mmCIF file of C-alpha atoms in Angstrom:
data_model
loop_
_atom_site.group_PDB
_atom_site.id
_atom_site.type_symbol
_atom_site.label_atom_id
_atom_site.label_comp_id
_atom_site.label_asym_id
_atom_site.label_seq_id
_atom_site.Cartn_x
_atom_site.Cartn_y
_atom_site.Cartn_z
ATOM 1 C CA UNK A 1 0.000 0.000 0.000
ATOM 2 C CA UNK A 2 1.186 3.438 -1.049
ATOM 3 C CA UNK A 3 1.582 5.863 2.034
ATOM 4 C CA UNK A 4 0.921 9.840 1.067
ATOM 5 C CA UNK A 5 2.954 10.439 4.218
ATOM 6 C CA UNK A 6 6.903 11.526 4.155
ATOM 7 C CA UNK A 7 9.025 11.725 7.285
ATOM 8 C CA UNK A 8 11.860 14.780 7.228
ATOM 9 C CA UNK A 9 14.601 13.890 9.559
ATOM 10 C CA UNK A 10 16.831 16.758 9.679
ATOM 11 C CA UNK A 11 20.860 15.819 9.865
ATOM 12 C CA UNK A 12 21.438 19.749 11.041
ATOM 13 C CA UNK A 13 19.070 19.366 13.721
ATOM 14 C CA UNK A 14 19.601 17.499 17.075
ATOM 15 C CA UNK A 15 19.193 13.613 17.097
ATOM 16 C CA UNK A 16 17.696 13.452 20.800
ATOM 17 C CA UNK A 17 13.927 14.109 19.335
ATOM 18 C CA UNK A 18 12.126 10.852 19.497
ATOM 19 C CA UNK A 19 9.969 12.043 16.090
ATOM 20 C CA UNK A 20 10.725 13.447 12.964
ATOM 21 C CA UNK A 21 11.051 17.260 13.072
ATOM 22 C CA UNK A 22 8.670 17.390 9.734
ATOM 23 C CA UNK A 23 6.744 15.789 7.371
ATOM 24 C CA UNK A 24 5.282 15.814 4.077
ATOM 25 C CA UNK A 25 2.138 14.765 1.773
ATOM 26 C CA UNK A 26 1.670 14.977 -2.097
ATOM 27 C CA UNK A 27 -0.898 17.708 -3.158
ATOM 28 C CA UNK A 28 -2.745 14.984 -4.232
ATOM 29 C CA UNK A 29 -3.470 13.643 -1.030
ATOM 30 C CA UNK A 30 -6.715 13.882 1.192
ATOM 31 C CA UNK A 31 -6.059 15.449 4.814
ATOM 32 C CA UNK A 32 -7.753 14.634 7.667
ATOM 33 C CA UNK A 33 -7.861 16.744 10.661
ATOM 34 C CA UNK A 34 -8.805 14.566 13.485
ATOM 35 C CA UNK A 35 -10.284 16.762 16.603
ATOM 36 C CA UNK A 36 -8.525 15.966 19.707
ATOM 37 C CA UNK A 37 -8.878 11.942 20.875
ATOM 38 C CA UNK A 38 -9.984 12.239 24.141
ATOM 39 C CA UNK A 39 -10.213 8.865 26.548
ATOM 40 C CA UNK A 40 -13.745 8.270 26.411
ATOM 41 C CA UNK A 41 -15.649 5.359 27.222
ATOM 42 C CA UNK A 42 -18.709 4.735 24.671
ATOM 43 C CA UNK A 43 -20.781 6.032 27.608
ATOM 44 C CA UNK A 44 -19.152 9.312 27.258
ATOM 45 C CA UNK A 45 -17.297 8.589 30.755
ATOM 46 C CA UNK A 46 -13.853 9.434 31.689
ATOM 47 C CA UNK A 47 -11.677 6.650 31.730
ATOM 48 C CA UNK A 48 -8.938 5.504 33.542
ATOM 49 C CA UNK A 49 -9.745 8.412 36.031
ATOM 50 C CA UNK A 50 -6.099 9.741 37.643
ATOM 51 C CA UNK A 51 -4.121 7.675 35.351
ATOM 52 C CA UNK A 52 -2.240 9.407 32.985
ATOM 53 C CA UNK A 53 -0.842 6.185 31.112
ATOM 54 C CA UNK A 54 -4.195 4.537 31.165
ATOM 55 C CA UNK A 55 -5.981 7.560 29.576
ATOM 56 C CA UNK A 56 -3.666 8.441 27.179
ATOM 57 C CA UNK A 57 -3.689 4.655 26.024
ATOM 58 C CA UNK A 58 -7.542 4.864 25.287
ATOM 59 C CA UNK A 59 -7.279 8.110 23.537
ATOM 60 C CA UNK A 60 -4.741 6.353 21.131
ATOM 61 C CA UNK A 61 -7.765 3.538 20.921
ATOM 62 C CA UNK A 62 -9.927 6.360 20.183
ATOM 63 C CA UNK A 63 -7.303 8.182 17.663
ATOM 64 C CA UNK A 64 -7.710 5.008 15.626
ATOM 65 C CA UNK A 65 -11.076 3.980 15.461
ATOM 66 C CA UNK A 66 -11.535 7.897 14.474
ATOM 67 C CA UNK A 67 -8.989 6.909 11.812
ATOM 68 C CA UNK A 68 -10.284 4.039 10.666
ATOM 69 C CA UNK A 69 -13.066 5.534 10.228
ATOM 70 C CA UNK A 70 -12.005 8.346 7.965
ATOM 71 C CA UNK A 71 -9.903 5.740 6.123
ATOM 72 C CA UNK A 72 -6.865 5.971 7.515
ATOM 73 C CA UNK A 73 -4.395 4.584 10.329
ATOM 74 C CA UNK A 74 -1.155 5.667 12.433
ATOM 75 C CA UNK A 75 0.437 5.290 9.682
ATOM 76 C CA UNK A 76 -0.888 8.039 7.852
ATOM 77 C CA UNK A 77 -0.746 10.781 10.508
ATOM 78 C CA UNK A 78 1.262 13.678 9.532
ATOM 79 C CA UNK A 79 1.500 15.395 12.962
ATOM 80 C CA UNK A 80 0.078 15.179 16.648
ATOM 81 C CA UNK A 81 -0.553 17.094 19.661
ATOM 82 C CA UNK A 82 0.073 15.841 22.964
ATOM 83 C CA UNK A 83 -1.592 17.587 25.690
ATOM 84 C CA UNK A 84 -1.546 16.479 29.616
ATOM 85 C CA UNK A 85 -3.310 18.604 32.421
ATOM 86 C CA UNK A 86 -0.209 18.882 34.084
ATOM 87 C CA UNK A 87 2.533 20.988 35.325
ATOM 88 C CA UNK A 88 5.026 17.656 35.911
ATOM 89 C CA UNK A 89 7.093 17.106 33.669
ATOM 90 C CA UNK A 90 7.086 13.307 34.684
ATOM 91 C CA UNK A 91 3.646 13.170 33.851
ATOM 92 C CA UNK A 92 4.178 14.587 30.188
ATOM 93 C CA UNK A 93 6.851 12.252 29.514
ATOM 94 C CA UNK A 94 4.560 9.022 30.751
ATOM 95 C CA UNK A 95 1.851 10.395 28.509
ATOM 96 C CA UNK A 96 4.303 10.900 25.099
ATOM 97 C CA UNK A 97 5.767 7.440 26.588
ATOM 98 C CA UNK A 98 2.798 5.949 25.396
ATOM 99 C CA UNK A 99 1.956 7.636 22.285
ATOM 100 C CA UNK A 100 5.577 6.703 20.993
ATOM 101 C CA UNK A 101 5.318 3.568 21.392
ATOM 102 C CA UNK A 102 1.858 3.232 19.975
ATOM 103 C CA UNK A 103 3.646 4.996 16.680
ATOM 104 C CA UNK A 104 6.246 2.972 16.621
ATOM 105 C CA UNK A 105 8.565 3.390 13.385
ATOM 106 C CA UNK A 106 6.313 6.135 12.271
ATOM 107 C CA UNK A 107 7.812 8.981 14.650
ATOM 108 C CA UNK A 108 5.996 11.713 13.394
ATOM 109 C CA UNK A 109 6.616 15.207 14.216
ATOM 110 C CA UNK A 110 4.987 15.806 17.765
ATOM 111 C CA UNK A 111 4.002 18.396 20.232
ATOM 112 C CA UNK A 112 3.696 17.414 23.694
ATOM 113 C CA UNK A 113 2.441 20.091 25.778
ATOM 114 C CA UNK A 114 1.389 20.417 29.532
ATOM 115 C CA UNK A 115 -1.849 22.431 30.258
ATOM 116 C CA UNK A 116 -3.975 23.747 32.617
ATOM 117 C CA UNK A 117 -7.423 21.644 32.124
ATOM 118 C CA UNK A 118 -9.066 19.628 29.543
ATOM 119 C CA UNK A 119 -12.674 19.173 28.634
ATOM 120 C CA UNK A 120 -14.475 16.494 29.953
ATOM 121 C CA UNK A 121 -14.248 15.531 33.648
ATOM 122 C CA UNK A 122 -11.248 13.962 35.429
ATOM 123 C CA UNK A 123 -9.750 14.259 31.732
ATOM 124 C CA UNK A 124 -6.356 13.930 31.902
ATOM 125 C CA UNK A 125 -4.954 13.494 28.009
ATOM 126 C CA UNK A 126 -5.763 14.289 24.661
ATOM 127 C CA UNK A 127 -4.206 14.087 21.478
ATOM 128 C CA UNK A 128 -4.767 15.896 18.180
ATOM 129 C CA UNK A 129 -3.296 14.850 15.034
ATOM 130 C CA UNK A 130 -2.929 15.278 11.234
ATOM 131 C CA UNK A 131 -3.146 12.483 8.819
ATOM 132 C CA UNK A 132 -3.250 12.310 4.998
ATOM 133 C CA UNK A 133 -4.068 9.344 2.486
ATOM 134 C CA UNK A 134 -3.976 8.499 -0.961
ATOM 135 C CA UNK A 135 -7.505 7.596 -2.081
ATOM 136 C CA UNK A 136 -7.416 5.076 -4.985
#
């Protein structure tokens, strides 16, 4: 299968970054802009209440069925967004912890942010991402 999505690793840049520091699609690709994955139950309840690894696990879950759904997967993400209602740092890193290794080889280039509050109740994590495809 033919990806639309190119990875830009940068040799002038700092090899430390766990992701690619860009990435590309063809113009004739189809975006899709995914709206922040939040870890919801199909209730609409909170999961994993106070468990940053737990929550940021189902919002990958959720990142993927909204992918699948638009005809896409991991694979074709272009970007994401990591946010964590947190001022740790320790809690950031256990968060992008689990994205990465949900992305495996397909490091794309990431923001991981730590914020104030999030949306829905004991919300913890979300993640917002990018992805582009080449329909057939």
């Amino acid at each position: 299968m033919s990806r639309a999505v190119t990875l830009i690793r940068s040799t002038s840049l700092s090899d430390v970054a766990e992701y690619a520091y860009a990435a590309t699609a063809p113009a004739e690709s189809r975006l899709i802009f995914l709206a922040g994955a939040c870890p919801l139950n199909e209730d609409g309840s909170t999961a994993a209440i106070g468990d940053i690894a737990g929550q940021a696990a189902k919002a990958v879950e959720n990142m993927r069925i909204a992918l699948a759904d638009s005809g896409a997967s991991l694979h074709d993400v272009l970007s994401t967004r990591v946010l964590v209602a947190s001022h740790r740092r320790e809690d950031l890193v256990t968060a992008w912890g689990v994205v990465r290794t949900a992305f495996g080889d397909h490091n794309v280039p990431s923001t991981l942010m730590g914020v104030t509050v999030l949306g829905y109740d004991g919300q913890l994590v979300e993640i917002e991402a990018i992805a582009a495809v080449l329909d057939s």
